[in-house]
Amino acid sequence: MNRIDLAGRVVLVTGGGRGLGEAYCRELAHRGAAVVVHDNGSGIGGRGHDPAPAQDVAAAIVDDGGRAVACVSDSSTDAGGREAIMLALREYGRLDAVVANAGIIHDDSFEDWPTDRFEALLRHHLMAAFHVVRPAFAVMKDTGYGRIVFVSSAAGVFGQPRLAGYAAAKTGMLGLMNVVALEGAEFGITANAIMPMAATRMARALMADAADTADGREFLDSLRVDQVAPVVAYLASESCSRTQLVLSAFRGRVAALQIGVTRGWISETGMVSAEDVASHLDEITDTHDLLVPGSIFDEMASLS
């Protein structure tokens, strides 16, 4: 098996100052990449600014013989995203991959979710990805090569109670990934996603007091960042030629998410009533021979 080598590549990791983001930075640097550690050091709720996390990770990589630079702009803003891209180009002269990992957390029962918090989750996850990936895409399009990794979550795709804003933002990342993958294909740009689970400060915050129990500690100890970071390294590498791939990674298992539609029921007349839906629901929901479209056009073509 050939070693996946990122020597000569430049990778930008948002939210790279702590947790999984830090693990991604270190893994990528270990494989030879020059890393832009992008993190404004806010708290898990999105407030505050601390340059230390990004600077510390970049310094540790350099001390280990790697190449890294810190960027402490706010990726949830247009200016902050562009600043990170420009720093990569000024420092290293190129940009080969982006890992859109930045985000915050807040939990509450749905009826109590404050509007400003919901908007903040969208801003710090989905908009942060958009603000970095959009200018990065233009750079990659010009060079004819790029690898973009969106960090999504099973909490969004499958759902998790009390995480309305987080779930909406993380699922939105997959919609963004799909479009970037389709538009980037002719320019050598792949766009994929990962749904990771690991013992991070966000996970501990959600568990609250349970994180300090024996069962809680055992659970968190089983979710290691080193079980996830290599998956991101693969997706950010030249070895990954697949696009629109979504991988779930935790506890040593790597699996692929399949988003598809059933073959369904087709009306012979082309007309559908509410009663038709009720009477054919078993056929409509039968997952045998699931269709996994690569785009909206693939689904439309399945009926032609």
PDB file of C-alpha atoms in Angstrom:
ATOM      1  CA  MET A   1       0.000   0.000   0.000  1.00  0.00           C
ATOM      2  CA  ASN A   2       1.454   3.358  -1.032  1.00  0.00           C
ATOM      3  CA  ARG A   3       1.696   5.947   1.706  1.00  0.00           C
ATOM      4  CA  ILE A   4      -0.549   8.952   1.233  1.00  0.00           C
ATOM      5  CA  ASP A   5       1.874  11.836   0.979  1.00  0.00           C
ATOM      6  CA  LEU A   6       0.862  15.508   1.112  1.00  0.00           C
ATOM      7  CA  ALA A   7       4.345  16.930   0.609  1.00  0.00           C
ATOM      8  CA  GLY A   8       4.191  20.128  -1.406  1.00  0.00           C
ATOM      9  CA  ARG A   9       0.470  20.598  -0.757  1.00  0.00           C
ATOM     10  CA  VAL A  10      -1.065  23.475   1.182  1.00  0.00           C
ATOM     11  CA  VAL A  11      -4.156  22.808   3.274  1.00  0.00           C
ATOM     12  CA  LEU A  12      -6.369  25.275   5.114  1.00  0.00           C
ATOM     13  CA  VAL A  13      -8.242  23.938   8.148  1.00  0.00           C
ATOM     14  CA  THR A  14     -10.929  26.115   9.693  1.00  0.00           C
ATOM     15  CA  GLY A  15     -11.524  25.655  13.390  1.00  0.00           C
ATOM     16  CA  GLY A  16      -8.029  24.205  13.509  1.00  0.00           C
ATOM     17  CA  GLY A  17      -7.045  25.425  16.955  1.00  0.00           C
ATOM     18  CA  ARG A  18      -8.695  22.781  19.104  1.00  0.00           C
ATOM     19  CA  GLY A  19     -10.284  19.330  19.144  1.00  0.00           C
ATOM     20  CA  LEU A  20     -10.786  17.572  15.835  1.00  0.00           C
ATOM     21  CA  GLY A  21      -9.570  20.616  13.916  1.00  0.00           C
ATOM     22  CA  GLU A  22      -6.238  20.467  15.710  1.00  0.00           C
ATOM     23  CA  ALA A  23      -6.038  16.725  15.029  1.00  0.00           C
ATOM     24  CA  TYR A  24      -6.650  17.368  11.324  1.00  0.00           C
ATOM     25  CA  CYS A  25      -3.888  19.993  11.239  1.00  0.00           C
ATOM     26  CA  ARG A  26      -1.369  17.721  12.935  1.00  0.00           C
ATOM     27  CA  GLU A  27      -2.204  14.707  10.736  1.00  0.00           C
ATOM     28  CA  LEU A  28      -1.961  16.752   7.550  1.00  0.00           C
ATOM     29  CA  ALA A  29       1.339  18.304   8.640  1.00  0.00           C
ATOM     30  CA  HIS A  30       2.687  14.886   9.610  1.00  0.00           C
ATOM     31  CA  ARG A  31       2.039  13.801   6.033  1.00  0.00           C
ATOM     32  CA  GLY A  32       3.996  16.733   4.641  1.00  0.00           C
ATOM     33  CA  ALA A  33       1.373  19.418   4.022  1.00  0.00           C
ATOM     34  CA  ALA A  34       1.902  23.053   4.843  1.00  0.00           C
ATOM     35  CA  VAL A  35      -1.073  23.930   7.043  1.00  0.00           C
ATOM     36  CA  VAL A  36      -2.965  27.158   7.573  1.00  0.00           C
ATOM     37  CA  VAL A  37      -4.468  26.818  11.053  1.00  0.00           C
ATOM     38  CA  HIS A  38      -7.554  29.011  10.836  1.00  0.00           C
ATOM     39  CA  ASP A  39      -9.267  29.696  14.161  1.00  0.00           C
ATOM     40  CA  ASN A  40     -10.350  32.915  15.841  1.00  0.00           C
ATOM     41  CA  GLY A  41     -10.394  31.205  19.225  1.00  0.00           C
ATOM     42  CA  SER A  42     -13.998  31.875  20.161  1.00  0.00           C
ATOM     43  CA  GLY A  43     -15.776  29.954  22.896  1.00  0.00           C
ATOM     44  CA  ILE A  44     -18.006  27.009  21.993  1.00  0.00           C
ATOM     45  CA  GLY A  45     -20.953  29.402  21.893  1.00  0.00           C
ATOM     46  CA  GLY A  46     -19.261  31.654  19.337  1.00  0.00           C
ATOM     47  CA  ARG A  47     -18.323  34.498  21.662  1.00  0.00           C
ATOM     48  CA  GLY A  48     -14.895  35.941  22.330  1.00  0.00           C
ATOM     49  CA  HIS A  49     -11.612  35.967  20.444  1.00  0.00           C
ATOM     50  CA  ASP A  50      -8.345  34.325  21.411  1.00  0.00           C
ATOM     51  CA  PRO A  51      -5.431  33.993  18.977  1.00  0.00           C
ATOM     52  CA  ALA A  52      -3.594  31.504  21.204  1.00  0.00           C
ATOM     53  CA  PRO A  53      -5.216  28.209  20.036  1.00  0.00           C
ATOM     54  CA  ALA A  54      -4.349  28.713  16.362  1.00  0.00           C
ATOM     55  CA  GLN A  55      -0.921  30.111  17.149  1.00  0.00           C
ATOM     56  CA  ASP A  56      -0.119  27.280  19.556  1.00  0.00           C
ATOM     57  CA  VAL A  57      -1.061  24.572  17.052  1.00  0.00           C
ATOM     58  CA  ALA A  58       0.934  26.247  14.273  1.00  0.00           C
ATOM     59  CA  ALA A  59       3.947  26.655  16.580  1.00  0.00           C
ATOM     60  CA  ALA A  60       3.776  22.998  17.668  1.00  0.00           C
ATOM     61  CA  ILE A  61       3.764  21.851  14.043  1.00  0.00           C
ATOM     62  CA  VAL A  62       6.769  24.037  13.241  1.00  0.00           C
ATOM     63  CA  ASP A  63       8.600  22.768  16.340  1.00  0.00           C
ATOM     64  CA  ASP A  64       8.041  19.232  15.034  1.00  0.00           C
ATOM     65  CA  GLY A  65       9.710  20.156  11.756  1.00  0.00           C
ATOM     66  CA  GLY A  66       6.555  20.893   9.773  1.00  0.00           C
ATOM     67  CA  ARG A  67       5.218  23.985   8.068  1.00  0.00           C
ATOM     68  CA  ALA A  68       2.267  25.895   9.467  1.00  0.00           C
ATOM     69  CA  VAL A  69       0.946  29.392   9.926  1.00  0.00           C
ATOM     70  CA  ALA A  70      -1.901  30.685  12.073  1.00  0.00           C
ATOM     71  CA  CYS A  71      -4.826  32.734  10.819  1.00  0.00           C
ATOM     72  CA  VAL A  72      -7.091  34.224  13.487  1.00  0.00           C
ATOM     73  CA  SER A  73      -9.726  35.913  11.328  1.00  0.00           C
ATOM     74  CA  ASP A  74     -13.402  35.050  11.753  1.00  0.00           C
ATOM     75  CA  SER A  75     -14.432  32.570   9.066  1.00  0.00           C
ATOM     76  CA  SER A  76     -18.098  33.324   9.675  1.00  0.00           C
ATOM     77  CA  THR A  77     -17.589  36.619   7.820  1.00  0.00           C
ATOM     78  CA  ASP A  78     -16.847  37.244   4.179  1.00  0.00           C
ATOM     79  CA  ALA A  79     -13.724  39.253   5.002  1.00  0.00           C
ATOM     80  CA  GLY A  80     -12.482  36.623   7.449  1.00  0.00           C
ATOM     81  CA  GLY A  81     -12.786  33.856   4.908  1.00  0.00           C
ATOM     82  CA  ARG A  82     -10.976  35.790   2.213  1.00  0.00           C
ATOM     83  CA  GLU A  83      -8.228  36.754   4.644  1.00  0.00           C
ATOM     84  CA  ALA A  84      -7.456  33.080   5.280  1.00  0.00           C
ATOM     85  CA  ILE A  85      -7.203  32.326   1.562  1.00  0.00           C
ATOM     86  CA  MET A  86      -4.958  35.316   0.937  1.00  0.00           C
ATOM     87  CA  LEU A  87      -2.700  34.307   3.823  1.00  0.00           C
ATOM     88  CA  ALA A  88      -2.238  30.847   2.318  1.00  0.00           C
ATOM     89  CA  LEU A  89      -1.299  32.379  -1.026  1.00  0.00           C
ATOM     90  CA  ARG A  90       1.051  34.962   0.503  1.00  0.00           C
ATOM     91  CA  GLU A  91       2.770  32.440   2.756  1.00  0.00           C
ATOM     92  CA  TYR A  92       2.967  29.413   0.445  1.00  0.00           C
ATOM     93  CA  GLY A  93       1.998  30.601  -3.030  1.00  0.00           C
ATOM     94  CA  ARG A  94      -0.789  28.057  -3.493  1.00  0.00           C
ATOM     95  CA  LEU A  95      -3.820  26.388  -1.927  1.00  0.00           C
ATOM     96  CA  ASP A  96      -4.609  22.743  -2.604  1.00  0.00           C
ATOM     97  CA  ALA A  97      -7.216  21.738  -0.036  1.00  0.00           C
ATOM     98  CA  VAL A  98      -9.675  23.151   2.464  1.00  0.00           C
ATOM     99  CA  VAL A  99     -11.154  21.383   5.476  1.00  0.00           C
ATOM    100  CA  ALA A 100     -14.291  23.316   6.461  1.00  0.00           C
ATOM    101  CA  ASN A 101     -14.467  22.346  10.111  1.00  0.00           C
ATOM    102  CA  ALA A 102     -15.212  25.544  12.062  1.00  0.00           C
ATOM    103  CA  GLY A 103     -18.316  25.674  14.216  1.00  0.00           C
ATOM    104  CA  ILE A 104     -19.961  26.286  17.566  1.00  0.00           C
ATOM    105  CA  ILE A 105     -22.557  24.498  19.664  1.00  0.00           C
ATOM    106  CA  HIS A 106     -25.766  25.322  21.517  1.00  0.00           C
ATOM    107  CA  ASP A 107     -28.511  23.007  22.710  1.00  0.00           C
ATOM    108  CA  ASP A 108     -32.067  23.661  23.796  1.00  0.00           C
ATOM    109  CA  SER A 109     -35.524  22.179  23.432  1.00  0.00           C
ATOM    110  CA  PHE A 110     -36.976  23.152  20.078  1.00  0.00           C
ATOM    111  CA  GLU A 111     -39.744  25.404  21.361  1.00  0.00           C
ATOM    112  CA  ASP A 112     -37.188  27.345  23.399  1.00  0.00           C
ATOM    113  CA  TRP A 113     -34.565  27.804  20.686  1.00  0.00           C
ATOM    114  CA  PRO A 114     -33.794  31.551  20.430  1.00  0.00           C
ATOM    115  CA  THR A 115     -33.715  32.959  16.919  1.00  0.00           C
ATOM    116  CA  ASP A 116     -30.352  34.642  17.388  1.00  0.00           C
ATOM    117  CA  ARG A 117     -28.787  31.341  18.482  1.00  0.00           C
ATOM    118  CA  PHE A 118     -30.241  29.499  15.485  1.00  0.00           C
ATOM    119  CA  GLU A 119     -28.826  32.131  13.156  1.00  0.00           C
ATOM    120  CA  ALA A 120     -25.474  31.978  14.962  1.00  0.00           C
ATOM    121  CA  LEU A 121     -25.222  28.224  14.341  1.00  0.00           C
ATOM    122  CA  LEU A 122     -25.897  28.723  10.636  1.00  0.00           C
ATOM    123  CA  ARG A 123     -23.367  31.556  10.524  1.00  0.00           C
ATOM    124  CA  HIS A 124     -20.533  29.768  12.322  1.00  0.00           C
ATOM    125  CA  HIS A 125     -20.953  26.451  10.483  1.00  0.00           C
ATOM    126  CA  LEU A 126     -22.603  26.830   7.100  1.00  0.00           C
ATOM    127  CA  MET A 127     -21.730  30.432   6.310  1.00  0.00           C
ATOM    128  CA  ALA A 128     -18.200  29.916   7.640  1.00  0.00           C
ATOM    129  CA  ALA A 129     -17.762  27.081   5.155  1.00  0.00           C
ATOM    130  CA  PHE A 130     -19.202  29.198   2.338  1.00  0.00           C
ATOM    131  CA  HIS A 131     -16.991  32.198   3.119  1.00  0.00           C
ATOM    132  CA  VAL A 132     -13.824  30.093   2.916  1.00  0.00           C
ATOM    133  CA  VAL A 133     -14.733  27.606   0.191  1.00  0.00           C
ATOM    134  CA  ARG A 134     -16.019  30.192  -2.292  1.00  0.00           C
ATOM    135  CA  PRO A 135     -12.712  32.087  -2.646  1.00  0.00           C
ATOM    136  CA  ALA A 136     -10.759  28.841  -2.367  1.00  0.00           C
ATOM    137  CA  PHE A 137     -12.793  27.376  -5.233  1.00  0.00           C
ATOM    138  CA  ALA A 138     -11.743  30.277  -7.499  1.00  0.00           C
ATOM    139  CA  VAL A 139      -8.068  29.632  -6.708  1.00  0.00           C
ATOM    140  CA  MET A 140      -8.413  25.904  -7.293  1.00  0.00           C
ATOM    141  CA  LYS A 141     -10.318  26.434 -10.530  1.00  0.00           C
ATOM    142  CA  ASP A 142      -7.422  28.478 -11.894  1.00  0.00           C
ATOM    143  CA  THR A 143      -4.869  25.805 -10.965  1.00  0.00           C
ATOM    144  CA  GLY A 144      -7.007  22.861 -12.084  1.00  0.00           C
ATOM    145  CA  TYR A 145      -6.791  20.999  -8.794  1.00  0.00           C
ATOM    146  CA  GLY A 146      -8.482  21.077  -5.405  1.00  0.00           C
ATOM    147  CA  ARG A 147      -9.738  18.983  -2.518  1.00  0.00           C
ATOM    148  CA  ILE A 148     -12.541  20.323  -0.328  1.00  0.00           C
ATOM    149  CA  VAL A 149     -13.693  18.488   2.786  1.00  0.00           C
ATOM    150  CA  PHE A 150     -16.894  19.593   4.510  1.00  0.00           C
ATOM    151  CA  VAL A 151     -17.338  18.523   8.121  1.00  0.00           C
ATOM    152  CA  SER A 152     -20.955  17.471   8.564  1.00  0.00           C
ATOM    153  CA  SER A 153     -22.542  15.435  11.360  1.00  0.00           C
ATOM    154  CA  ALA A 154     -24.810  12.479  11.979  1.00  0.00           C
ATOM    155  CA  ALA A 155     -26.629  14.790  14.397  1.00  0.00           C
ATOM    156  CA  GLY A 156     -27.926  16.611  11.337  1.00  0.00           C
ATOM    157  CA  VAL A 157     -28.320  13.810   8.830  1.00  0.00           C
ATOM    158  CA  PHE A 158     -30.037  11.452  11.278  1.00  0.00           C
ATOM    159  CA  GLY A 159     -31.077  13.909  13.980  1.00  0.00           C
ATOM    160  CA  GLN A 160     -30.266  14.506  17.631  1.00  0.00           C
ATOM    161  CA  PRO A 161     -32.645  16.017  20.170  1.00  0.00           C
ATOM    162  CA  ARG A 162     -32.034  19.617  21.289  1.00  0.00           C
ATOM    163  CA  LEU A 163     -29.642  20.424  18.427  1.00  0.00           C
ATOM    164  CA  ALA A 164     -31.961  22.157  15.954  1.00  0.00           C
ATOM    165  CA  GLY A 165     -29.517  24.845  14.849  1.00  0.00           C
ATOM    166  CA  TYR A 166     -26.506  22.539  14.757  1.00  0.00           C
ATOM    167  CA  ALA A 167     -28.430  19.855  12.863  1.00  0.00           C
ATOM    168  CA  ALA A 168     -29.720  22.321  10.276  1.00  0.00           C
ATOM    169  CA  ALA A 169     -26.280  23.829   9.708  1.00  0.00           C
ATOM    170  CA  LYS A 170     -24.467  20.503   9.459  1.00  0.00           C
ATOM    171  CA  THR A 171     -26.997  19.066   7.018  1.00  0.00           C
ATOM    172  CA  GLY A 172     -26.704  22.246   4.962  1.00  0.00           C
ATOM    173  CA  MET A 173     -23.017  21.438   4.553  1.00  0.00           C
ATOM    174  CA  LEU A 174     -24.001  18.424   2.453  1.00  0.00           C
ATOM    175  CA  GLY A 175     -26.086  20.557   0.125  1.00  0.00           C
ATOM    176  CA  LEU A 176     -23.148  22.894  -0.311  1.00  0.00           C
ATOM    177  CA  MET A 177     -20.853  19.911  -0.910  1.00  0.00           C
ATOM    178  CA  ASN A 178     -23.106  18.534  -3.647  1.00  0.00           C
ATOM    179  CA  VAL A 179     -23.078  21.758  -5.639  1.00  0.00           C
ATOM    180  CA  VAL A 180     -19.337  22.326  -5.223  1.00  0.00           C
ATOM    181  CA  ALA A 181     -18.678  18.737  -6.334  1.00  0.00           C
ATOM    182  CA  LEU A 182     -20.785  19.099  -9.472  1.00  0.00           C
ATOM    183  CA  GLU A 183     -19.362  22.493 -10.437  1.00  0.00           C
ATOM    184  CA  GLY A 184     -15.811  21.525  -9.554  1.00  0.00           C
ATOM    185  CA  ALA A 185     -15.647  18.231 -11.445  1.00  0.00           C
ATOM    186  CA  GLU A 186     -14.437  19.688 -14.738  1.00  0.00           C
ATOM    187  CA  PHE A 187     -11.682  21.620 -12.949  1.00  0.00           C
ATOM    188  CA  GLY A 188     -10.152  18.760 -11.003  1.00  0.00           C
ATOM    189  CA  ILE A 189     -11.822  19.784  -7.766  1.00  0.00           C
ATOM    190  CA  THR A 190     -13.405  17.149  -5.537  1.00  0.00           C
ATOM    191  CA  ALA A 191     -15.806  17.940  -2.706  1.00  0.00           C
ATOM    192  CA  ASN A 192     -16.493  15.349  -0.033  1.00  0.00           C
ATOM    193  CA  ALA A 193     -17.664  15.297   3.563  1.00  0.00           C
ATOM    194  CA  ILE A 194     -17.047  13.563   6.843  1.00  0.00           C
ATOM    195  CA  MET A 195     -19.405  12.888   9.726  1.00  0.00           C
ATOM    196  CA  PRO A 196     -17.026  12.500  12.682  1.00  0.00           C
ATOM    197  CA  MET A 197     -17.547  11.634  16.333  1.00  0.00           C
ATOM    198  CA  ALA A 198     -14.843  12.340  18.912  1.00  0.00           C
ATOM    199  CA  ALA A 199     -14.316  13.413  22.492  1.00  0.00           C
ATOM    200  CA  THR A 200     -14.052  17.169  21.976  1.00  0.00           C
ATOM    201  CA  ARG A 201     -15.003  20.127  24.153  1.00  0.00           C
ATOM    202  CA  MET A 202     -18.297  20.321  22.248  1.00  0.00           C
ATOM    203  CA  ALA A 203     -19.087  16.678  23.045  1.00  0.00           C
ATOM    204  CA  ARG A 204     -18.234  17.227  26.694  1.00  0.00           C
ATOM    205  CA  ALA A 205     -20.371  20.366  26.820  1.00  0.00           C
ATOM    206  CA  LEU A 206     -23.382  18.500  25.442  1.00  0.00           C
ATOM    207  CA  MET A 207     -22.931  15.698  27.954  1.00  0.00           C
ATOM    208  CA  ALA A 208     -22.709  18.218  30.811  1.00  0.00           C
ATOM    209  CA  ASP A 209     -22.367  16.475  34.206  1.00  0.00           C
ATOM    210  CA  ALA A 210     -22.611  13.035  32.591  1.00  0.00           C
ATOM    211  CA  ALA A 211     -19.157  13.569  31.100  1.00  0.00           C
ATOM    212  CA  ASP A 212     -17.646  13.274  34.573  1.00  0.00           C
ATOM    213  CA  THR A 213     -19.282   9.957  35.445  1.00  0.00           C
ATOM    214  CA  ALA A 214     -17.489   6.631  35.000  1.00  0.00           C
ATOM    215  CA  ASP A 215     -19.743   5.683  32.081  1.00  0.00           C
ATOM    216  CA  GLY A 216     -19.331   9.107  30.552  1.00  0.00           C
ATOM    217  CA  ARG A 217     -15.541   8.979  30.733  1.00  0.00           C
ATOM    218  CA  GLU A 218     -15.514   5.480  29.256  1.00  0.00           C
ATOM    219  CA  PHE A 219     -17.754   6.626  26.412  1.00  0.00           C
ATOM    220  CA  LEU A 220     -15.608   9.655  25.623  1.00  0.00           C
ATOM    221  CA  ASP A 221     -12.395   7.647  25.855  1.00  0.00           C
ATOM    222  CA  SER A 222     -13.730   5.382  23.100  1.00  0.00           C
ATOM    223  CA  LEU A 223     -14.118   8.341  20.717  1.00  0.00           C
ATOM    224  CA  ARG A 224     -10.558   9.328  19.853  1.00  0.00           C
ATOM    225  CA  VAL A 225      -9.554  12.058  17.424  1.00  0.00           C
ATOM    226  CA  ASP A 226      -6.882   9.796  15.919  1.00  0.00           C
ATOM    227  CA  GLN A 227      -9.671   7.544  14.648  1.00  0.00           C
ATOM    228  CA  VAL A 228     -10.977  10.433  12.525  1.00  0.00           C
ATOM    229  CA  ALA A 229      -8.064  12.609  11.397  1.00  0.00           C
ATOM    230  CA  PRO A 230      -6.585  10.038   8.957  1.00  0.00           C
ATOM    231  CA  VAL A 231      -9.917   9.883   7.125  1.00  0.00           C
ATOM    232  CA  VAL A 232      -9.771  13.633   6.559  1.00  0.00           C
ATOM    233  CA  ALA A 233      -6.160  13.323   5.399  1.00  0.00           C
ATOM    234  CA  TYR A 234      -7.293  10.841   2.751  1.00  0.00           C
ATOM    235  CA  LEU A 235     -10.140  13.061   1.547  1.00  0.00           C
ATOM    236  CA  ALA A 236      -7.766  16.046   1.353  1.00  0.00           C
ATOM    237  CA  SER A 237      -5.182  14.139  -0.659  1.00  0.00           C
ATOM    238  CA  GLU A 238      -4.538  13.543  -4.334  1.00  0.00           C
ATOM    239  CA  SER A 239      -5.236   9.856  -3.680  1.00  0.00           C
ATOM    240  CA  CYS A 240      -8.917  10.679  -3.281  1.00  0.00           C
ATOM    241  CA  SER A 241     -10.373  10.962  -6.768  1.00  0.00           C
ATOM    242  CA  ARG A 242     -13.957  10.345  -5.632  1.00  0.00           C
ATOM    243  CA  THR A 243     -16.335  13.254  -5.211  1.00  0.00           C
ATOM    244  CA  GLN A 244     -19.674  13.637  -3.377  1.00  0.00           C
ATOM    245  CA  LEU A 245     -18.512  10.993  -0.934  1.00  0.00           C
ATOM    246  CA  VAL A 246     -19.737  11.252   2.666  1.00  0.00           C
ATOM    247  CA  LEU A 247     -17.864   9.165   5.216  1.00  0.00           C
ATOM    248  CA  SER A 248     -18.869   8.442   8.799  1.00  0.00           C
ATOM    249  CA  ALA A 249     -15.859   7.946  11.077  1.00  0.00           C
ATOM    250  CA  PHE A 250     -15.642   7.002  14.752  1.00  0.00           C
ATOM    251  CA  ARG A 251     -14.420   4.183  17.008  1.00  0.00           C
ATOM    252  CA  GLY A 252     -12.255   2.784  14.233  1.00  0.00           C
ATOM    253  CA  ARG A 253     -15.093   2.315  11.765  1.00  0.00           C
ATOM    254  CA  VAL A 254     -15.305   4.153   8.456  1.00  0.00           C
ATOM    255  CA  ALA A 255     -18.589   3.861   6.566  1.00  0.00           C
ATOM    256  CA  ALA A 256     -20.199   5.620   3.614  1.00  0.00           C
ATOM    257  CA  LEU A 257     -23.468   7.521   3.816  1.00  0.00           C
ATOM    258  CA  GLN A 258     -25.861   6.750   0.980  1.00  0.00           C
ATOM    259  CA  ILE A 259     -28.558   9.327   0.274  1.00  0.00           C
ATOM    260  CA  GLY A 260     -31.049   7.828  -2.116  1.00  0.00           C
ATOM    261  CA  VAL A 261     -34.672   7.543  -3.129  1.00  0.00           C
ATOM    262  CA  THR A 262     -36.807   4.449  -3.411  1.00  0.00           C
ATOM    263  CA  ARG A 263     -38.025   3.323  -6.811  1.00  0.00           C
ATOM    264  CA  GLY A 264     -41.443   4.232  -5.507  1.00  0.00           C
ATOM    265  CA  TRP A 265     -44.854   3.876  -7.067  1.00  0.00           C
ATOM    266  CA  ILE A 266     -45.677   5.328 -10.482  1.00  0.00           C
ATOM    267  CA  SER A 267     -49.194   6.320 -11.376  1.00  0.00           C
ATOM    268  CA  GLU A 268     -50.310   4.836 -14.697  1.00  0.00           C
ATOM    269  CA  THR A 269     -52.270   7.992 -15.506  1.00  0.00           C
ATOM    270  CA  GLY A 270     -49.703  10.496 -14.262  1.00  0.00           C
ATOM    271  CA  MET A 271     -52.243  11.810 -11.769  1.00  0.00           C
ATOM    272  CA  VAL A 272     -51.766  11.343  -8.007  1.00  0.00           C
ATOM    273  CA  SER A 273     -54.317  11.729  -5.226  1.00  0.00           C
ATOM    274  CA  ALA A 274     -53.847  11.756  -1.465  1.00  0.00           C
ATOM    275  CA  GLU A 275     -55.691   8.424  -1.405  1.00  0.00           C
ATOM    276  CA  ASP A 276     -53.171   6.996  -3.881  1.00  0.00           C
ATOM    277  CA  VAL A 277     -50.335   7.907  -1.547  1.00  0.00           C
ATOM    278  CA  ALA A 278     -52.065   6.246   1.386  1.00  0.00           C
ATOM    279  CA  SER A 279     -52.868   3.043  -0.479  1.00  0.00           C
ATOM    280  CA  HIS A 280     -49.423   2.674  -2.098  1.00  0.00           C
ATOM    281  CA  LEU A 281     -47.308   3.779   0.874  1.00  0.00           C
ATOM    282  CA  ASP A 282     -45.651   0.385   1.344  1.00  0.00           C
ATOM    283  CA  GLU A 283     -44.495   0.424  -2.268  1.00  0.00           C
ATOM    284  CA  ILE A 284     -43.433   4.063  -2.021  1.00  0.00           C
ATOM    285  CA  THR A 285     -41.268   3.378   1.033  1.00  0.00           C
ATOM    286  CA  ASP A 286     -39.802   0.031  -0.060  1.00  0.00           C
ATOM    287  CA  THR A 287     -36.008   0.490   0.108  1.00  0.00           C
ATOM    288  CA  HIS A 288     -35.213  -2.515  -2.117  1.00  0.00           C
ATOM    289  CA  ASP A 289     -33.150  -1.441  -5.134  1.00  0.00           C
ATOM    290  CA  LEU A 290     -32.542   2.031  -3.760  1.00  0.00           C
ATOM    291  CA  LEU A 291     -31.583   4.679  -6.315  1.00  0.00           C
ATOM    292  CA  VAL A 292     -28.609   6.835  -5.300  1.00  0.00           C
ATOM    293  CA  PRO A 293     -28.592   9.831  -7.677  1.00  0.00           C
ATOM    294  CA  GLY A 294     -25.459  11.842  -8.331  1.00  0.00           C
ATOM    295  CA  SER A 295     -27.525  14.946  -9.041  1.00  0.00           C
ATOM    296  CA  ILE A 296     -31.143  16.076  -9.397  1.00  0.00           C
ATOM    297  CA  PHE A 297     -30.876  15.212 -13.089  1.00  0.00           C
ATOM    298  CA  ASP A 298     -30.084  11.569 -12.291  1.00  0.00           C
ATOM    299  CA  GLU A 299     -33.307  11.274 -10.320  1.00  0.00           C
ATOM    300  CA  MET A 300     -35.315  12.872 -13.123  1.00  0.00           C
ATOM    301  CA  ALA A 301     -33.669  10.581 -15.684  1.00  0.00           C
ATOM    302  CA  SER A 302     -34.700   7.508 -13.689  1.00  0.00           C
ATOM    303  CA  LEU A 303     -38.296   8.101 -14.771  1.00  0.00           C
ATOM    304  CA  SER A 304     -37.566   8.581 -18.459  1.00  0.00           C
TER     305      SER A 304
END
